Amino acid sequence: MNFLNKIYQIFLSEFAKRRIEKTILYVALFGFFIHLILIYLSKFGVVNLSLESELFKNPISAIYTPFSFILVYEVYLLIYYLPKSFTTYITKQYEIITLIIIRKLFKDLSALELTSDWFQIKGDLQFTYDILASVILFYLIFQFQKQGMQKSTQQKDNKLKIERFISRKKIIAIALVPIFFMMAFVTLFNWTSDVSLGSNDLASFETINNLFFDEFFTVLILVDVVLLLISFFYTDKFHKIIRNSGFVVSTILIRMSFGVSGLISTILIVLAVLFGLAIIIIHNKFEKNTLPNNV
């Protein structure tokens, strides 16, 4: 356990979080300026990227790059909070999918067609769906965090069980660090290789927007299921089992949104967060009605 604690301190301590935050911020700024330079070099014919991608047509699209690195940092924060707070861990999942929508909005802004046929143009209509969804998700996440702040009614004799559960979650978090960063590196390497080689098989923008995160949420589903199964060793409370099971369903709905496009994808994402919020509200009502001597 001493070895695991040392690994945990290296990658998931407060000091490590600050260091990674600063590093990703610098990389995000650097990536933004590089993307911007490439757009203008391509625009003036200085370089030929052999690309038809919408990411290289308008300077506003350059915002897509730093947001991608911010999302990588959000992935790290999700792992960071996993041992500390289960509800914060779930909140980070919701924040990540919301930021993916916000990132897509910056790309869509550069391709808007401001005409009287707004609701007849597919791209403009999707922009409308996404901008409404981002506001709704922002509010739902606020409510979810508010519900998550309510203290659980725990008996003192459960303290040892809670500590054991936290130690198991630390092991999972340590394992996730190399897995997720390796996934991010492989995804970035493969995509940049295709770009530099001018591959004709480049993914559509919709696919690019989902790169890494479709696999990421697949792994999260497996992690959530493992956490659910482990929780059975430490609690037999019905409302907690339903809460943890509900969060798994919520993550599955988010993952399903990557398999479809347009309005259906947006609806699935909003439904996932709304379902998670409903689950935690009902869970908290159970907590308030549970007397300590009946636990």
mmCIF file of C-alpha atoms in Angstrom:
data_model
loop_
_atom_site.group_PDB
_atom_site.id
_atom_site.type_symbol
_atom_site.label_atom_id
_atom_site.label_comp_id
_atom_site.label_asym_id
_atom_site.label_seq_id
_atom_site.Cartn_x
_atom_site.Cartn_y
_atom_site.Cartn_z
ATOM 1 C CA MET A 1 0.000 0.000 0.000
ATOM 2 C CA ASN A 2 2.931 2.345 0.604
ATOM 3 C CA PHE A 3 3.925 1.936 -3.053
ATOM 4 C CA LEU A 4 0.383 2.753 -4.212
ATOM 5 C CA ASN A 5 0.291 5.816 -1.949
ATOM 6 C CA LYS A 6 3.545 7.061 -3.493
ATOM 7 C CA ILE A 7 2.157 6.589 -7.008
ATOM 8 C CA TYR A 8 -1.043 8.343 -5.941
ATOM 9 C CA GLN A 9 0.945 11.310 -4.576
ATOM 10 C CA ILE A 10 2.946 11.571 -7.812
ATOM 11 C CA PHE A 11 -0.054 11.680 -10.156
ATOM 12 C CA LEU A 12 -3.131 12.598 -8.119
ATOM 13 C CA SER A 13 -1.997 14.839 -5.267
ATOM 14 C CA GLU A 14 -2.894 18.528 -5.024
ATOM 15 C CA PHE A 15 0.657 19.428 -6.101
ATOM 16 C CA ALA A 16 0.407 17.141 -9.153
ATOM 17 C CA LYS A 17 -2.942 18.693 -10.070
ATOM 18 C CA ARG A 18 -1.497 22.220 -10.021
ATOM 19 C CA ARG A 19 1.502 21.138 -12.080
ATOM 20 C CA ILE A 20 -0.617 19.372 -14.714
ATOM 21 C CA GLU A 21 -3.043 22.308 -14.815
ATOM 22 C CA LYS A 22 -0.238 24.756 -15.582
ATOM 23 C CA THR A 23 1.325 22.449 -18.193
ATOM 24 C CA ILE A 24 -1.949 21.911 -20.059
ATOM 25 C CA LEU A 25 -2.671 25.657 -19.980
ATOM 26 C CA TYR A 26 0.648 26.401 -21.705
ATOM 27 C CA VAL A 27 0.093 23.608 -24.231
ATOM 28 C CA ALA A 28 -3.443 24.903 -24.928
ATOM 29 C CA LEU A 29 -2.131 28.426 -25.620
ATOM 30 C CA PHE A 30 0.649 27.068 -27.816
ATOM 31 C CA GLY A 31 -1.824 24.858 -29.715
ATOM 32 C CA PHE A 32 -4.179 27.810 -30.253
ATOM 33 C CA PHE A 33 -1.478 29.971 -31.853
ATOM 34 C CA ILE A 34 -0.148 27.094 -33.979
ATOM 35 C CA HIS A 35 -3.675 26.352 -35.233
ATOM 36 C CA LEU A 36 -4.220 30.045 -35.967
ATOM 37 C CA ILE A 37 -0.922 30.304 -37.860
ATOM 38 C CA LEU A 38 -1.752 27.219 -39.952
ATOM 39 C CA ILE A 39 -5.138 28.697 -40.891
ATOM 40 C CA TYR A 40 -3.578 31.948 -42.136
ATOM 41 C CA LEU A 41 -0.680 30.204 -43.881
ATOM 42 C CA SER A 42 -3.194 28.018 -45.707
ATOM 43 C CA LYS A 43 -5.452 31.005 -46.439
ATOM 44 C CA PHE A 44 -2.664 32.978 -48.102
ATOM 45 C CA GLY A 45 -1.332 29.936 -49.952
ATOM 46 C CA VAL A 46 1.995 29.808 -48.098
ATOM 47 C CA VAL A 47 1.401 26.149 -47.223
ATOM 48 C CA ASN A 48 -0.880 23.538 -48.730
ATOM 49 C CA LEU A 49 -2.407 21.332 -46.074
ATOM 50 C CA SER A 50 -4.302 19.242 -48.660
ATOM 51 C CA LEU A 51 -7.313 19.421 -46.362
ATOM 52 C CA GLU A 52 -10.934 20.320 -46.800
ATOM 53 C CA SER A 53 -11.538 20.240 -43.052
ATOM 54 C CA GLU A 54 -13.700 23.021 -41.617
ATOM 55 C CA LEU A 55 -11.149 23.336 -38.805
ATOM 56 C CA PHE A 56 -8.732 25.065 -41.191
ATOM 57 C CA LYS A 57 -11.066 27.491 -42.947
ATOM 58 C CA ASN A 58 -11.902 30.155 -40.354
ATOM 59 C CA PRO A 59 -9.817 31.712 -37.512
ATOM 60 C CA ILE A 60 -12.707 31.163 -35.068
ATOM 61 C CA SER A 61 -12.173 27.416 -35.552
ATOM 62 C CA ALA A 62 -8.761 27.775 -33.865
ATOM 63 C CA ILE A 63 -10.570 27.991 -30.512
ATOM 64 C CA TYR A 64 -11.360 24.294 -31.029
ATOM 65 C CA THR A 65 -7.727 23.364 -30.261
ATOM 66 C CA PRO A 66 -7.319 24.911 -26.755
ATOM 67 C CA PHE A 67 -10.757 23.569 -25.824
ATOM 68 C CA SER A 68 -9.536 20.099 -26.740
ATOM 69 C CA PHE A 69 -6.672 20.435 -24.248
ATOM 70 C CA ILE A 70 -9.045 21.831 -21.617
ATOM 71 C CA LEU A 71 -11.114 18.682 -22.105
ATOM 72 C CA VAL A 72 -7.990 16.570 -21.517
ATOM 73 C CA TYR A 73 -7.536 18.420 -18.223
ATOM 74 C CA GLU A 74 -11.190 17.754 -17.339
ATOM 75 C CA VAL A 75 -10.506 14.052 -17.921
ATOM 76 C CA TYR A 76 -7.626 14.298 -15.451
ATOM 77 C CA LEU A 77 -9.869 16.090 -12.920
ATOM 78 C CA LEU A 78 -12.438 13.323 -13.266
ATOM 79 C CA ILE A 79 -9.763 10.792 -12.252
ATOM 80 C CA TYR A 80 -8.496 13.145 -9.524
ATOM 81 C CA TYR A 81 -11.925 13.422 -7.870
ATOM 82 C CA LEU A 82 -12.853 9.744 -8.227
ATOM 83 C CA PRO A 83 -11.438 8.687 -4.812
ATOM 84 C CA LYS A 84 -12.554 11.903 -3.115
ATOM 85 C CA SER A 85 -16.214 12.270 -4.078
ATOM 86 C CA PHE A 86 -18.421 10.017 -6.176
ATOM 87 C CA THR A 87 -20.884 12.802 -6.994
ATOM 88 C CA THR A 88 -18.049 15.143 -8.051
ATOM 89 C CA TYR A 89 -16.726 12.331 -10.253
ATOM 90 C CA ILE A 90 -20.137 12.065 -11.945
ATOM 91 C CA THR A 91 -20.366 15.860 -12.188
ATOM 92 C CA LYS A 92 -17.084 15.861 -14.109
ATOM 93 C CA GLN A 93 -18.590 13.432 -16.622
ATOM 94 C CA TYR A 94 -21.438 15.882 -17.184
ATOM 95 C CA GLU A 95 -19.042 18.826 -17.437
ATOM 96 C CA ILE A 96 -16.960 16.985 -20.042
ATOM 97 C CA ILE A 97 -19.911 16.244 -22.333
ATOM 98 C CA THR A 98 -21.105 19.863 -21.946
ATOM 99 C CA LEU A 99 -17.658 21.175 -22.891
ATOM 100 C CA ILE A 100 -17.677 18.901 -25.949
ATOM 101 C CA ILE A 101 -20.878 20.644 -27.058
ATOM 102 C CA ILE A 102 -19.386 24.089 -26.301
ATOM 103 C CA ARG A 103 -16.272 23.171 -28.305
ATOM 104 C CA LYS A 104 -18.451 22.179 -31.235
ATOM 105 C CA LEU A 105 -20.272 25.524 -31.017
ATOM 106 C CA PHE A 106 -17.038 27.399 -31.759
ATOM 107 C CA LYS A 107 -16.636 25.405 -34.971
ATOM 108 C CA ASP A 108 -20.289 25.922 -35.897
ATOM 109 C CA LEU A 109 -19.998 29.689 -35.332
ATOM 110 C CA SER A 110 -17.448 29.884 -38.147
ATOM 111 C CA ALA A 111 -19.851 28.206 -40.587
ATOM 112 C CA LEU A 112 -23.171 29.887 -39.723
ATOM 113 C CA GLU A 113 -25.303 31.062 -42.640
ATOM 114 C CA LEU A 114 -27.180 34.138 -41.473
ATOM 115 C CA THR A 115 -30.230 34.018 -43.714
ATOM 116 C CA SER A 116 -34.000 34.162 -43.340
ATOM 117 C CA ASP A 117 -34.027 30.376 -43.916
ATOM 118 C CA TRP A 118 -32.333 29.735 -40.560
ATOM 119 C CA PHE A 119 -34.598 26.816 -39.627
ATOM 120 C CA GLN A 120 -34.205 25.250 -43.065
ATOM 121 C CA ILE A 121 -30.409 24.992 -42.939
ATOM 122 C CA LYS A 122 -29.207 21.830 -41.210
ATOM 123 C CA GLY A 123 -25.999 23.370 -39.784
ATOM 124 C CA ASP A 124 -27.771 26.428 -38.371
ATOM 125 C CA LEU A 125 -30.519 24.282 -36.904
ATOM 126 C CA GLN A 126 -27.978 22.033 -35.162
ATOM 127 C CA PHE A 127 -26.244 25.139 -33.790
ATOM 128 C CA THR A 128 -29.596 26.191 -32.299
ATOM 129 C CA TYR A 129 -30.060 22.770 -30.685
ATOM 130 C CA ASP A 130 -26.539 22.794 -29.259
ATOM 131 C CA ILE A 131 -26.662 26.314 -27.859
ATOM 132 C CA LEU A 132 -29.989 25.595 -26.119
ATOM 133 C CA ALA A 133 -28.638 22.267 -24.843
ATOM 134 C CA SER A 134 -25.519 23.929 -23.416
ATOM 135 C CA VAL A 135 -27.643 26.363 -21.372
ATOM 136 C CA ILE A 136 -29.929 23.562 -20.145
ATOM 137 C CA LEU A 137 -26.951 21.359 -19.250
ATOM 138 C CA PHE A 138 -25.265 24.242 -17.417
ATOM 139 C CA TYR A 139 -28.365 24.645 -15.236
ATOM 140 C CA LEU A 140 -28.796 20.889 -14.679
ATOM 141 C CA ILE A 141 -25.140 20.555 -13.619
ATOM 142 C CA PHE A 142 -25.603 23.445 -11.194
ATOM 143 C CA GLN A 143 -28.581 21.653 -9.646
ATOM 144 C CA PHE A 144 -26.680 18.347 -9.579
ATOM 145 C CA GLN A 145 -23.746 19.938 -7.719
ATOM 146 C CA LYS A 146 -26.188 21.550 -5.296
ATOM 147 C CA GLN A 147 -27.748 18.169 -4.542
ATOM 148 C CA GLY A 148 -24.322 16.568 -4.263
ATOM 149 C CA MET A 149 -23.317 18.993 -1.506
ATOM 150 C CA GLN A 150 -25.927 17.591 0.849
ATOM 151 C CA LYS A 151 -24.211 15.584 3.534
ATOM 152 C CA SER A 152 -24.928 11.905 3.780
ATOM 153 C CA THR A 153 -26.202 10.427 7.036
ATOM 154 C CA GLN A 154 -23.424 8.012 7.966
ATOM 155 C CA GLN A 155 -22.888 6.143 11.202
ATOM 156 C CA LYS A 156 -19.506 6.389 12.897
ATOM 157 C CA ASP A 157 -19.054 2.613 12.798
ATOM 158 C CA ASN A 158 -19.164 2.809 8.994
ATOM 159 C CA LYS A 159 -16.043 4.958 8.918
ATOM 160 C CA LEU A 160 -13.722 1.987 8.431
ATOM 161 C CA LYS A 161 -15.825 0.708 5.522
ATOM 162 C CA ILE A 162 -15.773 4.136 3.885
ATOM 163 C CA GLU A 163 -11.977 4.324 4.193
ATOM 164 C CA ARG A 164 -11.640 0.889 2.599
ATOM 165 C CA PHE A 165 -13.936 1.926 -0.248
ATOM 166 C CA ILE A 166 -11.853 5.069 -0.805
ATOM 167 C CA SER A 167 -8.652 3.002 -0.922
ATOM 168 C CA ARG A 168 -10.211 0.778 -3.619
ATOM 169 C CA LYS A 169 -11.194 3.864 -5.599
ATOM 170 C CA LYS A 170 -7.619 5.159 -5.327
ATOM 171 C CA ILE A 171 -6.361 1.960 -6.949
ATOM 172 C CA ILE A 172 -8.839 2.409 -9.816
ATOM 173 C CA ALA A 173 -7.827 6.076 -10.212
ATOM 174 C CA ILE A 174 -4.121 5.162 -10.369
ATOM 175 C CA ALA A 175 -4.875 2.591 -13.072
ATOM 176 C CA LEU A 176 -6.933 5.108 -15.086
ATOM 177 C CA VAL A 177 -4.172 7.737 -15.340
ATOM 178 C CA PRO A 178 -1.937 5.828 -17.811
ATOM 179 C CA ILE A 179 -4.948 4.326 -19.622
ATOM 180 C CA PHE A 180 -6.612 7.645 -20.435
ATOM 181 C CA PHE A 181 -3.451 9.554 -21.278
ATOM 182 C CA MET A 182 -2.271 6.719 -23.534
ATOM 183 C CA MET A 183 -5.668 6.766 -25.266
ATOM 184 C CA ALA A 184 -5.392 10.550 -25.740
ATOM 185 C CA PHE A 185 -1.834 10.293 -27.089
ATOM 186 C CA VAL A 186 -2.679 7.503 -29.554
ATOM 187 C CA THR A 187 -5.758 9.392 -30.793
ATOM 188 C CA LEU A 188 -3.791 12.628 -31.276
ATOM 189 C CA PHE A 189 -0.895 10.828 -32.953
ATOM 190 C CA ASN A 190 -3.121 8.952 -35.402
ATOM 191 C CA TRP A 191 -5.116 12.041 -36.346
ATOM 192 C CA THR A 192 -2.075 14.328 -36.788
ATOM 193 C CA SER A 193 -0.399 11.610 -38.871
ATOM 194 C CA ASP A 194 -3.399 11.547 -41.200
ATOM 195 C CA VAL A 195 -3.351 15.353 -41.390
ATOM 196 C CA SER A 196 0.371 15.601 -42.147
ATOM 197 C CA LEU A 197 0.140 12.861 -44.795
ATOM 198 C CA GLY A 198 -2.904 14.481 -46.391
ATOM 199 C CA SER A 199 -4.882 11.283 -46.095
ATOM 200 C CA ASN A 200 -8.056 11.033 -48.154
ATOM 201 C CA ASP A 201 -9.604 8.958 -45.371
ATOM 202 C CA LEU A 202 -9.802 11.799 -42.852
ATOM 203 C CA ALA A 203 -12.816 11.569 -40.592
ATOM 204 C CA SER A 204 -15.722 13.960 -40.945
ATOM 205 C CA PHE A 205 -15.919 16.769 -38.428
ATOM 206 C CA GLU A 206 -18.665 15.006 -36.498
ATOM 207 C CA THR A 207 -16.337 12.027 -36.101
ATOM 208 C CA ILE A 208 -13.399 14.281 -35.165
ATOM 209 C CA ASN A 209 -15.528 15.891 -32.462
ATOM 210 C CA ASN A 210 -16.088 12.439 -30.963
ATOM 211 C CA LEU A 211 -12.485 11.255 -31.264
ATOM 212 C CA PHE A 212 -11.206 9.777 -27.985
ATOM 213 C CA PHE A 213 -14.399 10.565 -26.089
ATOM 214 C CA ASP A 214 -16.480 7.724 -27.495
ATOM 215 C CA GLU A 215 -13.823 5.283 -26.229
ATOM 216 C CA PHE A 216 -13.390 7.374 -23.086
ATOM 217 C CA PHE A 217 -17.035 7.008 -22.084
ATOM 218 C CA THR A 218 -16.918 3.302 -22.926
ATOM 219 C CA VAL A 219 -14.132 2.910 -20.354
ATOM 220 C CA LEU A 220 -16.115 5.045 -17.895
ATOM 221 C CA ILE A 221 -19.080 2.677 -18.184
ATOM 222 C CA LEU A 222 -16.793 -0.213 -17.206
ATOM 223 C CA VAL A 223 -15.346 1.833 -14.326
ATOM 224 C CA ASP A 224 -18.833 2.761 -13.101
ATOM 225 C CA VAL A 225 -19.888 -0.890 -13.175
ATOM 226 C CA VAL A 226 -16.772 -1.894 -11.194
ATOM 227 C CA LEU A 227 -17.512 0.846 -8.633
ATOM 228 C CA LEU A 228 -21.106 -0.356 -8.425
ATOM 229 C CA LEU A 229 -20.002 -3.940 -7.752
ATOM 230 C CA ILE A 230 -17.386 -2.881 -5.196
ATOM 231 C CA SER A 231 -19.966 -0.735 -3.395
ATOM 232 C CA PHE A 232 -21.970 -3.889 -2.624
ATOM 233 C CA PHE A 233 -19.169 -4.904 -0.227
ATOM 234 C CA TYR A 234 -19.612 -1.703 1.784
ATOM 235 C CA THR A 235 -23.326 -0.939 1.714
ATOM 236 C CA ASP A 236 -26.611 -2.768 1.267
ATOM 237 C CA LYS A 237 -28.737 0.383 1.361
ATOM 238 C CA PHE A 238 -31.295 0.277 -1.411
ATOM 239 C CA HIS A 239 -31.155 3.989 -2.232
ATOM 240 C CA LYS A 240 -27.362 3.968 -2.591
ATOM 241 C CA ILE A 241 -27.447 0.922 -4.870
ATOM 242 C CA ILE A 242 -30.110 2.614 -7.019
ATOM 243 C CA ARG A 243 -28.076 5.844 -7.061
ATOM 244 C CA ASN A 244 -24.916 4.097 -8.243
ATOM 245 C CA SER A 245 -26.890 2.015 -10.774
ATOM 246 C CA GLY A 246 -28.598 5.165 -12.045
ATOM 247 C CA PHE A 247 -25.257 6.850 -12.637
ATOM 248 C CA VAL A 248 -24.178 3.865 -14.745
ATOM 249 C CA VAL A 249 -27.332 4.262 -16.848
ATOM 250 C CA SER A 250 -26.603 7.995 -17.180
ATOM 251 C CA THR A 251 -23.074 7.287 -18.456
ATOM 252 C CA ILE A 252 -24.429 4.718 -20.936
ATOM 253 C CA LEU A 253 -26.863 7.311 -22.322
ATOM 254 C CA ILE A 254 -23.970 9.737 -22.835
ATOM 255 C CA ARG A 255 -21.972 7.029 -24.613
ATOM 256 C CA MET A 256 -24.971 6.263 -26.836
ATOM 257 C CA SER A 257 -25.056 9.922 -27.942
ATOM 258 C CA PHE A 258 -21.757 9.391 -29.793
ATOM 259 C CA GLY A 259 -23.367 6.711 -31.961
ATOM 260 C CA VAL A 260 -25.969 9.090 -33.392
ATOM 261 C CA SER A 261 -25.936 12.656 -34.692
ATOM 262 C CA GLY A 262 -28.111 15.737 -34.842
ATOM 263 C CA LEU A 263 -31.018 16.347 -32.510
ATOM 264 C CA ILE A 264 -31.126 12.732 -31.235
ATOM 265 C CA SER A 265 -27.557 13.024 -29.934
ATOM 266 C CA THR A 266 -28.358 16.306 -28.152
ATOM 267 C CA ILE A 267 -31.541 14.864 -26.613
ATOM 268 C CA LEU A 268 -29.662 11.808 -25.302
ATOM 269 C CA ILE A 269 -27.067 14.010 -23.593
ATOM 270 C CA VAL A 270 -29.671 16.235 -21.915
ATOM 271 C CA LEU A 271 -31.697 13.158 -20.937
ATOM 272 C CA ALA A 272 -28.583 11.545 -19.393
ATOM 273 C CA VAL A 273 -27.869 14.537 -17.141
ATOM 274 C CA LEU A 274 -31.570 15.001 -16.314
ATOM 275 C CA PHE A 275 -31.790 11.323 -15.323
ATOM 276 C CA GLY A 276 -28.694 11.667 -13.108
ATOM 277 C CA LEU A 277 -30.203 14.738 -11.438
ATOM 278 C CA ALA A 278 -33.507 12.934 -10.801
ATOM 279 C CA ILE A 279 -31.613 9.982 -9.288
ATOM 280 C CA ILE A 280 -29.599 12.115 -6.857
ATOM 281 C CA ILE A 281 -32.658 14.178 -5.808
ATOM 282 C CA ILE A 282 -34.600 11.015 -4.923
ATOM 283 C CA HIS A 283 -31.482 9.550 -3.232
ATOM 284 C CA ASN A 284 -31.184 12.632 -1.012
ATOM 285 C CA LYS A 285 -34.836 12.377 -0.032
ATOM 286 C CA PHE A 286 -34.176 8.781 1.031
ATOM 287 C CA GLU A 287 -31.209 9.989 3.087
ATOM 288 C CA LYS A 288 -33.313 12.555 4.929
ATOM 289 C CA ASN A 289 -35.940 9.928 5.776
ATOM 290 C CA THR A 290 -33.381 7.391 6.994
ATOM 291 C CA LEU A 291 -32.860 7.482 10.752
ATOM 292 C CA PRO A 292 -29.355 6.570 12.012
ATOM 293 C CA ASN A 293 -30.693 3.834 14.274
ATOM 294 C CA ASN A 294 -32.423 2.176 11.337
ATOM 295 C CA VAL A 295 -29.291 1.962 9.199
#
